[in-house]
Amino acid sequence: MCLAAPMQLINIDGETGTARMNAVRQAVDLSLIESPAVGDYVIVHAGFAIEKLDRKRARQMFRALNTLIERRARHEKA
Amino acid sequence: MKKHDSAHHSMIRALIERIKTLPVPGEGVTFMEVCGTHTMEIARAGLKKMLPPHIRLTSGPGCPVCVTPISYVDKAIALCREKNCVVTTFGDMFRVPGTASCLERERARGADIRIVYSPIESARVARDNPGKRVVFLSVGFETTTPGIAATILHAGDAEIRNLFFLCANKTVPHAMDALLAGGKAALDGFLCPGHVSAITGSLPYRAIAARHNVPCVVAGFEPIDVVRAIAMLLVQTAEGRHDVEIEYDRVVRPEGNRKARDIAERVFEPADAEWRGIGTIPGSGLRLRGSFACVDAEQVFDLSHVVSREPRGCRCGEILAGAILPPACRLFGKKCTPEHPVGACMVSSEGTCAAYYTYEQ
Ligand code: SF4
């Protein structure tokens, strides 16, 4: 029940806004997070943005994992 | 297979290879994924089969619908039978069996029950139906509670006077603590729920980790997150540490979301709560503060006539405590299936019995 999806804020109007993920657009309530801005990625649960998503950290994680795969591929070749 | 999927797959495989090289104590380790959304993702991705046999995953009490006591469902049914009453609910509650009926059956009999995606929709239903009393079934963990609290405040500001809340909101860290304190489960680590922790932060797990000597890692919901969190737990085990770490750090901060917690605390206060199958856990629930008594369905409606009885033979309690696996229940897959659920764990797609039935058989 704690399912939540990352979505990008494309419009803000007071305490509510519109967020999008691929072709899906939906209204989100922004009253639970600090200073939302258009372009932010937020985690949406039951119509509320409950937290922002830090894209820099997301990228770091996938970069680290890619390094692991490359290292393993090299190891297998050797 | 999409490019994205295959990249993820190689990452998972690479990490599992690394996991296999990490030292594990003789008898192996058992980690509990507390959250029902994790249970479902682990089952869907087939992660248990990919892990070496000495690394075991067991499911915990983290499906809010599964731990909601049967008396709550019976009260919801009593409310939807009231004259001029509309019940609004998250879809997950719709098929949970009460003692003699369920909401789905009540609606087929003519009750006005509406499934909502967000608690805010309940406020809209109330506004559009001024002649009716609308009751929202308020269940959920820390992830969900702030949105419900915001809805209650918003409805007050908008002077919506016909919206009520039947509350059974719960807090997860208390249940984790109780599981270990009661000796109900022998665990070597917790995969802590990602979205609950987005609100609570990781600090509440510190006391649990220290008191019971178990490492805790807050995990995200992609299969790769779960595998990464398992690797982090194994590293802690190997190093003899019981720390609280955050794997899902693209979303969860140690201090959590203060603003959301403040809103929840304005409306709710801690209370003892009954967890289905587990019993009463002190301080593990939330009730409306006195100043919100006028929207509290338990106080506004007379529900004293509701009598409840647990379904015979259902072992959800032991399953929620991580003590047994679903096939140990005699009813599993026979009298109890997702089409005809006996216990709550078979209803919600996040229920351990339902996830096991759908993916692990
Ligand atoms: S299989 Fe059904 S009856 Fe048995 S424990 Fe699970 S939900 Fe309860």
Tab-separated table of C-alpha atoms and ligand atoms in Angstrom:
chain	number	residue	atom	x	y	z
A	1	MET	CA	0.000	0.000	0.000
A	2	CYS	CA	3.007	2.255	0.305
A	3	LEU	CA	3.423	2.215	-3.472
A	4	ALA	CA	4.628	5.554	-4.745
A	5	ALA	CA	5.963	6.706	-8.087
A	6	PRO	CA	8.583	9.263	-9.079
A	7	MET	CA	7.054	12.006	-11.242
A	8	GLN	CA	8.236	15.359	-12.562
A	9	LEU	CA	6.474	18.564	-11.545
A	10	ILE	CA	5.442	20.485	-14.645
A	11	ASN	CA	3.169	23.068	-13.105
A	12	ILE	CA	2.561	24.555	-9.661
A	13	ASP	CA	-0.475	26.493	-8.527
A	14	GLY	CA	-0.288	27.267	-4.824
A	15	GLU	CA	-0.349	24.050	-2.796
A	16	THR	CA	-1.244	21.857	-5.752
A	17	GLY	CA	0.439	21.088	-9.025
A	18	THR	CA	0.603	18.793	-12.016
A	19	ALA	CA	3.161	16.025	-12.284
A	20	ARG	CA	4.006	13.775	-15.169
A	21	MET	CA	5.591	10.407	-15.751
A	22	ASN	CA	5.918	9.482	-19.442
A	23	ALA	CA	2.431	10.088	-20.881
A	24	VAL	CA	0.677	10.115	-17.501
A	25	ARG	CA	-0.244	13.484	-16.024
A	26	GLN	CA	-1.941	13.923	-12.708
A	27	ALA	CA	-2.781	16.485	-10.063
A	28	VAL	CA	-0.614	16.317	-6.942
A	29	ASP	CA	-0.980	17.981	-3.594
A	30	LEU	CA	2.284	19.699	-2.629
A	31	SER	CA	1.455	20.675	0.946
A	32	LEU	CA	3.684	17.990	2.493
A	33	ILE	CA	7.017	19.052	0.942
A	34	GLU	CA	9.265	22.096	1.356
A	35	SER	CA	9.613	24.569	-1.540
A	36	PRO	CA	8.656	22.483	-4.568
A	37	ALA	CA	9.788	23.884	-7.918
A	38	VAL	CA	8.787	23.162	-11.502
A	39	GLY	CA	11.192	20.558	-12.879
A	40	ASP	CA	11.647	18.812	-9.518
A	41	TYR	CA	11.176	15.076	-9.374
A	42	VAL	CA	8.880	14.072	-6.519
A	43	ILE	CA	7.654	10.790	-5.055
A	44	VAL	CA	3.874	10.675	-5.363
A	45	HIS	CA	1.748	8.560	-3.027
A	46	ALA	CA	-2.074	8.649	-2.913
A	47	GLY	CA	-2.198	12.057	-4.592
A	48	PHE	CA	0.454	13.693	-2.388
A	49	ALA	CA	4.090	14.453	-3.134
A	50	ILE	CA	5.734	12.946	-0.033
A	51	GLU	CA	9.391	13.723	-0.783
A	52	LYS	CA	11.691	15.020	-3.489
A	53	LEU	CA	13.886	12.673	-5.491
A	54	ASP	CA	17.569	13.584	-5.624
A	55	ARG	CA	18.528	12.931	-9.246
A	56	LYS	CA	22.233	13.403	-8.608
A	57	ARG	CA	22.205	10.540	-6.112
A	58	ALA	CA	20.128	8.388	-8.468
A	59	ARG	CA	22.710	8.897	-11.210
A	60	GLN	CA	25.573	8.153	-8.805
A	61	MET	CA	23.987	4.842	-7.862
A	62	PHE	CA	23.614	3.689	-11.456
A	63	ARG	CA	27.133	4.824	-12.284
A	64	ALA	CA	28.518	2.781	-9.393
A	65	LEU	CA	26.569	-0.259	-10.510
A	66	ASN	CA	27.756	0.101	-14.093
A	67	THR	CA	31.325	0.115	-12.864
A	68	LEU	CA	30.596	-3.130	-11.038
A	69	ILE	CA	29.257	-4.731	-14.231
A	70	GLU	CA	32.226	-3.562	-16.282
A	71	ARG	CA	34.631	-4.866	-13.669
A	72	ARG	CA	32.865	-8.215	-13.695
A	73	ALA	CA	32.914	-8.369	-17.512
A	74	ARG	CA	36.664	-7.683	-17.510
A	75	HIS	CA	37.134	-10.313	-14.817
A	76	GLU	CA	35.211	-12.903	-16.869
A	77	LYS	CA	37.240	-12.148	-20.010
A	78	ALA	CA	40.539	-12.477	-18.177
B	1	MET	CA	13.223	-7.218	-23.210
B	2	LYS	CA	13.584	-3.448	-22.977
B	3	LYS	CA	17.077	-2.007	-22.853
B	4	HIS	CA	16.372	-0.593	-19.397
B	5	ASP	CA	15.271	-4.024	-18.113
B	6	SER	CA	18.272	-5.850	-19.466
B	7	ALA	CA	20.638	-3.261	-17.975
B	8	HIS	CA	18.913	-3.750	-14.634
B	9	HIS	CA	19.163	-7.473	-15.029
B	10	SER	CA	22.915	-7.381	-15.579
B	11	MET	CA	23.268	-5.150	-12.529
B	12	ILE	CA	21.275	-7.564	-10.400
B	13	ARG	CA	23.315	-10.511	-11.635
B	14	ALA	CA	26.586	-8.682	-11.015
B	15	LEU	CA	25.515	-7.781	-7.480
B	16	ILE	CA	24.333	-11.301	-6.688
B	17	GLU	CA	27.708	-12.635	-7.826
B	18	ARG	CA	29.308	-10.205	-5.402
B	19	ILE	CA	26.919	-11.231	-2.634
B	20	LYS	CA	28.004	-14.837	-3.094
B	21	THR	CA	31.562	-13.844	-2.251
B	22	LEU	CA	30.608	-12.181	1.047
B	23	PRO	CA	31.174	-14.222	4.212
B	24	VAL	CA	28.063	-15.485	6.008
B	25	PRO	CA	27.899	-17.132	9.456
B	26	GLY	CA	27.609	-20.958	9.430
B	27	GLU	CA	23.861	-21.374	9.641
B	28	GLY	CA	23.181	-18.584	7.151
B	29	VAL	CA	21.185	-15.409	7.697
B	30	THR	CA	17.516	-14.433	7.708
B	31	PHE	CA	16.592	-10.889	6.801
B	32	MET	CA	13.069	-9.533	7.086
B	33	GLU	CA	11.621	-7.241	4.471
B	34	VAL	CA	9.188	-5.287	6.605
B	35	CYS	CA	7.214	-3.649	3.818
B	36	GLY	CA	4.491	-5.319	1.759
B	37	THR	CA	5.561	-3.429	-1.346
B	38	HIS	CA	8.989	-5.047	-0.953
B	39	THR	CA	7.344	-8.459	-0.504
B	40	MET	CA	5.522	-8.021	-3.787
B	41	GLU	CA	8.562	-6.750	-5.697
B	42	ILE	CA	10.795	-9.523	-4.350
B	43	ALA	CA	8.246	-12.140	-5.380
B	44	ARG	CA	7.668	-10.542	-8.780
B	45	ALA	CA	11.374	-10.345	-9.601
B	46	GLY	CA	11.957	-13.903	-8.332
B	47	LEU	CA	14.784	-12.647	-6.104
B	48	LYS	CA	14.500	-15.410	-3.497
B	49	LYS	CA	15.402	-18.029	-6.105
B	50	MET	CA	18.369	-15.998	-7.321
B	51	LEU	CA	19.915	-15.693	-3.865
B	52	PRO	CA	22.122	-18.464	-2.483
B	53	PRO	CA	20.163	-20.746	-0.085
B	54	HIS	CA	21.960	-19.537	3.036
B	55	ILE	CA	20.544	-16.029	2.536
B	56	ARG	CA	16.883	-16.168	3.462
B	57	LEU	CA	14.245	-13.459	3.145
B	58	THR	CA	11.135	-13.488	5.275
B	59	SER	CA	8.150	-11.163	5.017
B	60	GLY	CA	7.033	-8.900	7.815
B	61	PRO	CA	3.933	-7.072	8.984
B	62	GLY	CA	4.247	-4.227	6.483
B	63	CYS	CA	0.997	-4.508	4.581
B	64	PRO	CA	-1.395	-2.033	6.269
B	65	VAL	CA	-4.456	-3.875	5.021
B	66	CYS	CA	-3.223	-7.236	6.329
B	67	VAL	CA	-2.634	-5.927	9.851
B	68	THR	CA	-5.936	-4.062	10.126
B	69	PRO	CA	-8.018	-5.985	12.685
B	70	ILE	CA	-11.173	-7.743	11.569
B	71	SER	CA	-13.196	-5.569	13.993
B	72	TYR	CA	-12.233	-2.561	11.861
B	73	VAL	CA	-13.578	-4.203	8.708
B	74	ASP	CA	-16.799	-5.055	10.569
B	75	LYS	CA	-17.160	-1.428	11.691
B	76	ALA	CA	-16.674	-0.253	8.098
B	77	ILE	CA	-19.413	-2.675	7.020
B	78	ALA	CA	-21.717	-1.374	9.771
B	79	LEU	CA	-21.076	2.191	8.560
B	80	CYS	CA	-21.884	1.431	4.936
B	81	ARG	CA	-25.235	-0.001	6.111
B	82	GLU	CA	-26.131	3.275	7.844
B	83	LYS	CA	-28.772	5.386	6.134
B	84	ASN	CA	-27.449	8.167	3.913
B	85	CYS	CA	-23.886	7.081	4.382
B	86	VAL	CA	-21.160	6.863	1.753
B	87	VAL	CA	-17.975	4.936	2.554
B	88	THR	CA	-14.820	5.880	0.660
B	89	THR	CA	-11.814	3.575	0.747
B	90	PHE	CA	-8.495	2.715	-0.821
B	91	GLY	CA	-8.985	-0.191	-3.215
B	92	ASP	CA	-6.900	-2.542	-1.060
B	93	MET	CA	-9.571	-2.683	1.660
B	94	PHE	CA	-12.394	-3.517	-0.702
B	95	ARG	CA	-12.172	-7.302	-0.584
B	96	VAL	CA	-10.845	-7.845	2.931
B	97	PRO	CA	-13.182	-10.292	4.652
B	98	GLY	CA	-14.959	-9.185	7.809
B	99	THR	CA	-16.677	-11.612	10.134
B	100	ALA	CA	-19.734	-12.144	7.939
B	101	SER	CA	-19.299	-9.960	4.846
B	102	CYS	CA	-16.894	-7.649	3.033
B	103	LEU	CA	-17.210	-4.238	1.397
B	104	GLU	CA	-17.353	-5.746	-2.079
B	105	ARG	CA	-20.374	-7.844	-1.124
B	106	GLU	CA	-22.017	-4.877	0.606
B	107	ARG	CA	-21.697	-2.795	-2.534
B	108	ALA	CA	-23.253	-5.577	-4.621
B	109	ARG	CA	-26.147	-5.385	-2.165
B	110	GLY	CA	-26.558	-1.684	-2.828
B	111	ALA	CA	-24.323	0.093	-0.306
B	112	ASP	CA	-22.682	3.309	-1.560
B	113	ILE	CA	-18.969	2.469	-1.353
B	114	ARG	CA	-16.496	4.362	-3.503
B	115	ILE	CA	-12.900	3.448	-4.142
B	116	VAL	CA	-10.602	6.451	-4.072
B	117	TYR	CA	-6.969	6.827	-5.073
B	118	SER	CA	-6.399	9.753	-2.712
B	119	PRO	CA	-8.032	10.788	0.573
B	120	ILE	CA	-8.611	14.192	-1.067
B	121	GLU	CA	-11.220	12.592	-3.307
B	122	SER	CA	-13.233	11.846	-0.164
B	123	ALA	CA	-13.417	15.562	0.588
B	124	ARG	CA	-14.720	16.092	-2.935
B	125	VAL	CA	-17.352	13.371	-2.508
B	126	ALA	CA	-18.459	15.023	0.760
B	127	ARG	CA	-18.631	18.469	-0.827
B	128	ASP	CA	-20.664	17.181	-3.780
B	129	ASN	CA	-23.093	15.244	-1.521
B	130	PRO	CA	-24.038	17.674	1.245
B	131	GLY	CA	-27.078	15.577	2.210
B	132	LYS	CA	-24.940	12.510	2.955
B	133	ARG	CA	-22.405	11.542	5.570
B	134	VAL	CA	-19.146	10.398	4.016
B	135	VAL	CA	-16.749	8.156	5.951
B	136	PHE	CA	-13.195	7.620	4.730
B	137	LEU	CA	-11.496	4.406	5.844
B	138	SER	CA	-8.265	5.794	7.200
B	139	VAL	CA	-5.665	3.026	7.191
B	140	GLY	CA	-1.987	3.199	6.381
B	141	PHE	CA	1.491	3.669	7.717
B	142	GLU	CA	3.628	6.798	8.017
B	143	THR	CA	3.680	7.101	4.199
B	144	THR	CA	-0.078	7.583	4.016
B	145	THR	CA	-0.945	9.303	7.303
B	146	PRO	CA	0.329	12.833	6.469
B	147	GLY	CA	-1.877	12.987	3.346
B	148	ILE	CA	-4.885	11.937	5.419
B	149	ALA	CA	-4.027	14.555	8.057
B	150	ALA	CA	-3.702	17.214	5.337
B	151	THR	CA	-7.119	16.173	4.011
B	152	ILE	CA	-8.662	16.550	7.487
B	153	LEU	CA	-7.161	20.028	7.865
B	154	HIS	CA	-8.202	20.995	4.358
B	155	ALA	CA	-11.787	19.793	4.913
B	156	GLY	CA	-11.895	21.848	8.129
B	157	ASP	CA	-10.686	24.975	6.306
B	158	ALA	CA	-13.241	24.409	3.559
B	159	GLU	CA	-15.968	23.954	6.207
B	160	ILE	CA	-16.908	20.527	4.930
B	161	ARG	CA	-18.920	19.179	7.878
B	162	ASN	CA	-20.123	15.829	6.533
B	163	LEU	CA	-16.769	14.042	6.218
B	164	PHE	CA	-15.655	11.550	8.881
B	165	PHE	CA	-12.689	9.237	9.366
B	166	LEU	CA	-12.570	5.692	10.718
B	167	CYS	CA	-8.942	5.558	11.810
B	168	ALA	CA	-6.598	2.598	12.167
B	169	ASN	CA	-3.323	4.246	11.154
B	170	LYS	CA	-0.184	2.560	12.390
B	171	THR	CA	3.528	3.194	12.847
B	172	VAL	CA	6.063	0.667	11.602
B	173	PRO	CA	9.141	0.948	13.885
B	174	HIS	CA	7.057	-0.024	16.940
B	175	ALA	CA	5.968	-3.235	15.243
B	176	MET	CA	9.558	-4.107	14.266
B	177	ASP	CA	10.628	-3.613	17.841
B	178	ALA	CA	7.734	-5.699	19.165
B	179	LEU	CA	8.504	-8.579	16.790
B	180	LEU	CA	12.015	-8.921	18.145
B	181	ALA	CA	11.143	-8.128	21.743
B	182	GLY	CA	8.443	-10.811	21.707
B	183	GLY	CA	10.941	-13.351	20.384
B	184	LYS	CA	8.404	-14.039	17.632
B	185	ALA	CA	11.032	-13.988	14.929
B	186	ALA	CA	14.764	-14.726	14.884
B	187	LEU	CA	16.229	-12.199	12.493
B	188	ASP	CA	19.688	-11.139	11.390
B	189	GLY	CA	18.670	-7.868	9.811
B	190	PHE	CA	15.886	-5.649	8.570
B	191	LEU	CA	15.219	-4.294	5.110
B	192	CYS	CA	13.404	-1.159	6.255
B	193	PRO	CA	10.528	0.283	4.231
B	194	GLY	CA	11.588	2.985	1.769
B	195	HIS	CA	8.508	5.173	1.650
B	196	VAL	CA	7.676	4.952	5.356
B	197	SER	CA	11.260	6.082	5.930
B	198	ALA	CA	10.895	8.978	3.483
B	199	ILE	CA	8.636	10.436	6.177
B	200	THR	CA	10.185	9.067	9.401
B	201	GLY	CA	13.813	9.253	8.303
B	202	SER	CA	16.213	6.539	9.378
B	203	LEU	CA	16.705	7.703	12.970
B	204	PRO	CA	13.776	5.745	14.523
B	205	TYR	CA	15.504	2.475	13.567
B	206	ARG	CA	18.607	3.324	15.581
B	207	ALA	CA	17.111	2.222	18.889
B	208	ILE	CA	15.927	-1.052	17.340
B	209	ALA	CA	19.309	-1.784	15.797
B	210	ALA	CA	21.046	-1.077	19.097
B	211	ARG	CA	18.567	-2.870	21.366
B	212	HIS	CA	18.398	-6.073	19.350
B	213	ASN	CA	21.825	-6.063	17.682
B	214	VAL	CA	20.388	-6.170	14.177
B	215	PRO	CA	21.631	-4.214	11.186
B	216	CYS	CA	18.996	-2.120	9.398
B	217	VAL	CA	19.090	-0.876	5.809
B	218	VAL	CA	16.409	1.375	4.319
B	219	ALA	CA	15.757	0.000	0.836
B	220	GLY	CA	14.165	1.333	-2.337
B	221	PHE	CA	11.695	-0.620	-4.429
B	222	GLU	CA	13.490	-1.565	-7.637
B	223	PRO	CA	14.768	-5.151	-7.518
B	224	ILE	CA	18.266	-3.668	-7.790
B	225	ASP	CA	17.610	-1.617	-4.628
B	226	VAL	CA	16.628	-4.731	-2.702
B	227	VAL	CA	19.705	-6.645	-3.813
B	228	ARG	CA	21.940	-3.697	-2.987
B	229	ALA	CA	20.366	-3.453	0.475
B	230	ILE	CA	20.940	-7.182	1.057
B	231	ALA	CA	24.601	-6.686	0.131
B	232	MET	CA	24.811	-3.822	2.633
B	233	LEU	CA	23.264	-5.979	5.370
B	234	LEU	CA	25.758	-8.756	4.612
B	235	VAL	CA	28.700	-6.374	4.815
B	236	GLN	CA	27.447	-5.180	8.214
B	237	THR	CA	27.020	-8.791	9.352
B	238	ALA	CA	30.535	-9.664	8.251
B	239	GLU	CA	31.944	-6.653	10.069
B	240	GLY	CA	29.844	-7.303	13.191
B	241	ARG	CA	28.092	-3.929	12.918
B	242	HIS	CA	24.445	-3.112	13.705
B	243	ASP	CA	24.089	0.248	12.075
B	244	VAL	CA	21.254	1.954	10.283
B	245	GLU	CA	22.132	2.679	6.665
B	246	ILE	CA	20.183	4.111	3.767
B	247	GLU	CA	20.355	2.368	0.419
B	248	TYR	CA	17.424	4.443	-0.931
B	249	ASP	CA	19.325	7.679	-0.474
B	250	ARG	CA	17.948	9.246	-3.640
B	251	VAL	CA	14.723	9.703	-1.644
B	252	VAL	CA	15.282	9.081	2.081
B	253	ARG	CA	17.132	11.519	4.324
B	254	PRO	CA	18.198	10.538	7.852
B	255	GLU	CA	15.951	13.238	9.311
B	256	GLY	CA	13.010	12.339	7.037
B	257	ASN	CA	10.291	14.768	6.016
B	258	ARG	CA	9.737	17.084	8.985
B	259	LYS	CA	6.961	19.083	7.328
B	260	ALA	CA	4.858	15.983	6.600
B	261	ARG	CA	5.406	14.719	10.161
B	262	ASP	CA	4.330	18.081	11.620
B	263	ILE	CA	1.078	17.969	9.676
B	264	ALA	CA	0.416	14.391	10.838
B	265	GLU	CA	1.211	15.346	14.450
B	266	ARG	CA	-1.208	18.271	14.385
B	267	VAL	CA	-4.044	15.855	13.712
B	268	PHE	CA	-3.017	12.509	15.222
B	269	GLU	CA	-1.495	11.396	18.518
B	270	PRO	CA	0.112	8.065	19.463
B	271	ALA	CA	-2.106	5.300	20.844
B	272	ASP	CA	-1.925	1.576	21.443
B	273	ALA	CA	-3.043	-0.379	18.413
B	274	GLU	CA	-4.188	-3.868	17.599
B	275	TRP	CA	-2.303	-5.559	14.770
B	276	ARG	CA	-4.243	-8.365	13.204
B	277	GLY	CA	-2.775	-11.681	14.249
B	278	ILE	CA	-0.024	-10.081	16.320
B	279	GLY	CA	-2.048	-8.452	19.101
B	280	THR	CA	-1.868	-5.048	20.730
B	281	ILE	CA	1.424	-3.190	20.406
B	282	PRO	CA	1.763	-0.222	22.785
B	283	GLY	CA	2.225	3.120	21.066
B	284	SER	CA	2.081	1.616	17.574
B	285	GLY	CA	-1.070	3.334	16.385
B	286	LEU	CA	-2.465	6.796	15.878
B	287	ARG	CA	-5.771	8.256	16.968
B	288	LEU	CA	-7.322	11.613	16.185
B	289	ARG	CA	-6.522	14.312	18.717
B	290	GLY	CA	-9.390	15.485	20.936
B	291	SER	CA	-9.922	18.636	18.894
B	292	PHE	CA	-10.807	16.448	15.896
B	293	ALA	CA	-13.425	14.356	17.744
B	294	CYS	CA	-16.125	15.828	15.487
B	295	VAL	CA	-14.681	13.989	12.461
B	296	ASP	CA	-13.921	10.740	14.313
B	297	ALA	CA	-16.365	8.113	13.008
B	298	GLU	CA	-15.926	6.016	16.181
B	299	GLN	CA	-17.300	8.900	18.227
B	300	VAL	CA	-19.900	10.223	15.829
B	301	PHE	CA	-21.537	6.872	14.986
B	302	ASP	CA	-22.700	4.202	17.420
B	303	LEU	CA	-20.620	1.145	16.579
B	304	SER	CA	-21.009	-0.605	19.926
B	305	HIS	CA	-23.175	-3.377	18.425
B	306	VAL	CA	-20.396	-4.638	16.144
B	307	VAL	CA	-19.152	-8.094	17.163
B	308	SER	CA	-16.205	-9.728	15.410
B	309	ARG	CA	-14.700	-13.175	15.155
B	310	GLU	CA	-11.438	-14.199	13.446
B	311	PRO	CA	-11.777	-16.710	10.575
B	312	ARG	CA	-11.057	-20.256	11.779
B	313	GLY	CA	-7.817	-21.874	10.635
B	314	CYS	CA	-6.231	-18.671	9.261
B	315	ARG	CA	-2.603	-18.309	10.386
B	316	CYS	CA	-2.033	-14.733	9.149
B	317	GLY	CA	-0.707	-13.749	12.562
B	318	GLU	CA	2.212	-16.147	12.427
B	319	ILE	CA	2.841	-15.216	8.796
B	320	LEU	CA	2.885	-11.483	9.594
B	321	ALA	CA	5.390	-12.171	12.361
B	322	GLY	CA	7.651	-14.014	9.912
B	323	ALA	CA	7.288	-17.248	11.937
B	324	ILE	CA	5.892	-19.476	9.149
B	325	LEU	CA	5.549	-19.454	5.360
B	326	PRO	CA	2.097	-19.497	3.721
B	327	PRO	CA	2.118	-23.211	2.709
B	328	ALA	CA	2.206	-24.067	6.427
B	329	CYS	CA	-1.410	-22.871	6.585
B	330	ARG	CA	-3.843	-25.718	5.863
B	331	LEU	CA	-6.171	-23.397	3.988
B	332	PHE	CA	-3.487	-21.996	1.661
B	333	GLY	CA	-4.326	-22.571	-2.004
B	334	LYS	CA	-7.297	-24.747	-1.039
B	335	LYS	CA	-10.050	-22.914	0.807
B	336	CYS	CA	-8.052	-19.695	0.652
B	337	THR	CA	-7.066	-18.241	-2.748
B	338	PRO	CA	-6.897	-14.693	-4.135
B	339	GLU	CA	-10.364	-15.281	-5.681
B	340	HIS	CA	-11.791	-16.492	-2.366
B	341	PRO	CA	-9.589	-15.082	0.379
B	342	VAL	CA	-10.134	-16.263	3.957
B	343	GLY	CA	-7.555	-14.040	5.631
B	344	ALA	CA	-6.339	-10.543	4.888
B	345	CYS	CA	-2.872	-11.757	3.803
B	346	MET	CA	-4.492	-13.321	0.732
B	347	VAL	CA	-6.412	-10.206	-0.302
B	348	SER	CA	-4.020	-7.378	-0.877
B	349	SER	CA	-1.561	-7.943	-3.714
B	350	GLU	CA	1.069	-7.069	-1.106
B	351	GLY	CA	-0.122	-9.712	1.321
B	352	THR	CA	2.427	-12.438	1.927
B	353	CYS	CA	-0.015	-15.254	1.092
B	354	ALA	CA	-1.163	-13.544	-2.117
B	355	ALA	CA	2.413	-12.802	-3.255
B	356	TYR	CA	3.415	-16.386	-2.485
B	357	TYR	CA	0.366	-17.803	-4.290
B	358	THR	CA	0.913	-15.667	-7.389
B	359	TYR	CA	4.670	-15.827	-7.821
B	360	GLU	CA	6.352	-18.492	-5.734
B	361	GLN	CA	4.305	-21.630	-6.353
C	1	SF4	S1	-3.486	-18.833	3.384
C	1	SF4	FE1	-5.357	-17.650	3.827
C	1	SF4	S2	-6.151	-18.538	5.707
C	1	SF4	FE2	-4.031	-19.208	5.553
C	1	SF4	S3	-2.836	-17.664	6.647
C	1	SF4	FE3	-2.882	-16.989	4.524
C	1	SF4	S4	-4.633	-15.617	4.410
C	1	SF4	FE4	-4.881	-16.784	6.334
